[in-house]
């Protein structure tokens, strides 16, 4: 059951962050999907899901990727979208230092061009070096970059904090990066 739940969570992430059409649904402008429509759409793909299993996936997701609205009739991904949605992030003052995990094979390009959101809407940063290390490991031989978020913020760059604690910004210029 655990493996099928994990596969379902991956598919849920795809649907709510990148391809809602994969389940035949539409996200509203704030990234919310109707729970009943989502469940029915996922079932049509041949996957076994119900509201209890969906609640379990949301509750146990280690990265806190998903949120329900108050009455659990709507669901959305907290961040990481490649589809254009406004997850109603509020601008925040960041910690002085933030971290970004990546693979060493990307380092030369990052040192030249900085961090860009690539296919996502924002660059993802973490408050903890350990979290950035884990992210970097997913992409190859890891490297953790240190971001001078205080200087960025003082120079007018905007930061947002997602519901699951991921710091977001539009880009990070090379001058704010160090290893």
Coordinates of C-alpha atoms in Angstrom, one line a residue:
X1 CA 0.0 0.0 0.0
X2 CA 2.8 2.4 0.9
X3 CA 4.4 2.2 -2.6
X4 CA 1.0 2.8 -4.4
X5 CA 0.4 5.7 -2.0
X6 CA 3.8 7.1 -2.9
X7 CA 3.0 6.8 -6.7
X8 CA -0.4 8.4 -6.1
X9 CA 1.4 11.3 -4.3
X10 CA 3.7 11.8 -7.3
X11 CA 0.8 11.8 -9.6
X12 CA -1.1 14.3 -7.4
X13 CA 2.0 16.6 -7.4
X14 CA 2.0 16.4 -11.3
X15 CA -1.7 17.3 -11.5
X16 CA -1.7 20.1 -8.8
X17 CA 1.6 21.7 -9.8
X18 CA 2.1 21.1 -13.5
X19 CA -0.6 19.3 -15.5
X20 CA -4.1 19.5 -14.1
X21 CA -5.3 18.2 -17.5
X22 CA -3.7 14.8 -16.7
X23 CA -6.7 14.2 -14.4
X24 CA -9.1 16.2 -16.6
X25 CA -9.4 19.1 -14.1
X26 CA -8.9 22.8 -14.0
X27 CA -7.2 24.8 -11.3
X28 CA -8.7 28.1 -10.3
X29 CA -6.5 31.3 -10.4
X30 CA -5.2 30.5 -6.9
X31 CA -4.3 26.9 -7.7
X32 CA -7.2 25.3 -6.0
X33 CA -8.9 22.2 -7.4
X34 CA -12.3 20.8 -6.4
X35 CA -11.6 17.7 -4.3
X36 CA -14.5 15.6 -5.7
X37 CA -13.6 16.5 -9.3
X38 CA -9.9 15.7 -8.6
X39 CA -10.9 12.3 -7.1
X40 CA -13.1 11.5 -10.1
X41 CA -10.5 12.6 -12.5
X42 CA -7.8 10.5 -10.9
X43 CA -10.1 7.5 -10.9
X44 CA -10.6 7.9 -14.7
X45 CA -6.8 7.4 -15.1
X46 CA -7.2 3.9 -13.6
X47 CA -5.7 4.9 -10.2
X48 CA -7.5 3.9 -7.0
X49 CA -8.3 6.9 -4.8
X50 CA -10.9 8.1 -2.4
X51 CA -11.2 11.0 0.0
X52 CA -9.7 9.1 2.9
X53 CA -6.7 8.2 0.9
X54 CA -6.3 11.8 -0.4
X55 CA -6.5 13.1 3.2
X56 CA -3.9 10.5 4.3
X57 CA -1.5 11.7 1.4
X58 CA -1.9 15.3 2.5
X59 CA -1.5 14.6 6.2
X60 CA 1.6 12.3 5.8
X61 CA 3.5 14.1 3.0
X62 CA 6.9 14.8 4.5
X63 CA 7.4 17.9 2.5
X64 CA 4.0 19.4 3.3
X65 CA 3.3 19.8 -0.5
X66 CA -0.5 20.1 -0.2
X67 CA -3.2 22.0 1.6
X68 CA -6.9 21.7 1.9
X69 CA -9.2 24.7 2.4
X70 CA -11.1 24.8 5.7
X71 CA -13.9 22.5 4.8
X72 CA -11.7 20.2 2.7
X73 CA -13.7 20.7 -0.5
X74 CA -10.7 22.2 -2.3
X75 CA -7.0 21.2 -2.4
X76 CA -3.9 22.8 -3.9
X77 CA -0.1 22.4 -4.0
X78 CA 1.6 24.9 -1.7
X79 CA 4.4 25.8 -4.2
X80 CA 6.4 24.4 -7.0
X81 CA 4.0 25.2 -9.8
X82 CA 5.0 25.5 -13.4
X83 CA 1.4 26.5 -14.3
X84 CA 0.6 30.1 -13.8
X85 CA -1.3 30.4 -10.5
X86 CA -1.3 32.8 -7.6
X87 CA -1.1 30.8 -4.4
X88 CA -1.6 34.0 -2.5
X89 CA 1.9 34.2 -1.0
X90 CA 2.5 37.2 1.3
X91 CA 5.8 39.0 1.0
X92 CA 8.1 38.3 4.0
X93 CA 11.4 39.5 5.4
X94 CA 13.7 36.6 4.9
X95 CA 16.4 35.3 7.3
X96 CA 19.8 36.9 6.6
X97 CA 21.0 33.6 5.0
X98 CA 19.1 31.1 2.9
X99 CA 20.4 28.0 1.2
X100 CA 19.8 26.3 -2.2
X101 CA 20.7 22.7 -3.0
X102 CA 21.8 21.7 -6.4
X103 CA 24.1 19.3 -8.2
X104 CA 27.8 20.2 -8.9
X105 CA 27.2 19.7 -12.7
X106 CA 25.0 22.9 -12.6
X107 CA 27.5 25.0 -10.6
X108 CA 29.4 26.6 -13.4
X109 CA 26.1 27.8 -15.1
X110 CA 24.7 29.1 -11.7
X111 CA 27.9 31.0 -10.9
X112 CA 27.6 32.7 -14.3
X113 CA 23.9 33.3 -14.5
X114 CA 22.6 33.0 -11.0
X115 CA 19.6 30.9 -9.8
X116 CA 16.6 31.0 -12.1
X117 CA 13.2 29.4 -11.6
X118 CA 13.6 27.3 -14.7
X119 CA 10.2 25.6 -15.3
X120 CA 8.8 26.8 -12.0
X121 CA 7.4 30.2 -11.0
X122 CA 10.0 30.8 -8.3
X123 CA 13.5 29.7 -7.1
X124 CA 13.1 27.5 -4.0
X125 CA 15.3 28.2 -1.0
X126 CA 15.5 26.8 2.5
X127 CA 16.4 28.1 5.9
X128 CA 18.3 25.0 6.8
X129 CA 21.5 23.8 5.2
X130 CA 20.5 20.2 5.7
X131 CA 17.3 20.6 3.7
X132 CA 19.3 22.2 0.8
X133 CA 21.7 19.2 1.0
X134 CA 18.9 16.7 0.6
X135 CA 17.5 18.7 -2.4
X136 CA 20.9 18.7 -4.0
X137 CA 21.3 14.9 -3.5
X138 CA 18.2 14.4 -5.6
X139 CA 19.9 16.0 -8.6
X140 CA 23.4 14.3 -8.4
X141 CA 26.5 15.1 -6.5
X142 CA 25.2 17.8 -4.1
X143 CA 26.5 21.3 -3.5
X144 CA 24.8 23.7 -1.1
X145 CA 24.8 27.4 -2.1
X146 CA 24.6 30.1 0.5
X147 CA 22.4 33.1 -0.4
X148 CA 22.8 36.5 1.1
X149 CA 19.1 37.0 1.4
X150 CA 19.5 40.0 3.7
X151 CA 21.4 42.0 1.0
X152 CA 18.9 40.9 -1.7
X153 CA 16.0 42.1 0.4
X154 CA 17.8 45.4 1.2
X155 CA 18.3 45.8 -2.5
X156 CA 14.5 45.4 -3.2
X157 CA 14.2 41.7 -4.0
X158 CA 11.0 40.2 -2.8
X159 CA 10.7 37.0 -0.8
X160 CA 7.7 34.8 0.0
X161 CA 7.3 31.9 2.5
X162 CA 5.1 29.1 1.3
X163 CA 2.7 27.2 3.7
X164 CA 5.2 24.4 4.0
X165 CA 8.2 26.6 4.9
X166 CA 9.9 26.9 1.5
X167 CA 11.3 30.4 0.8
X168 CA 10.6 31.6 -2.7
X169 CA 12.0 34.4 -4.8
X170 CA 12.0 35.2 -8.6
X171 CA 15.7 34.8 -9.1
X172 CA 19.1 35.1 -7.3
X173 CA 21.9 37.0 -9.0
X174 CA 25.4 35.4 -8.9
X175 CA 26.7 38.3 -6.7
X176 CA 24.5 37.0 -3.8
X177 CA 25.7 33.4 -4.0
X178 CA 28.6 31.6 -2.3
X179 CA 29.5 28.0 -1.6

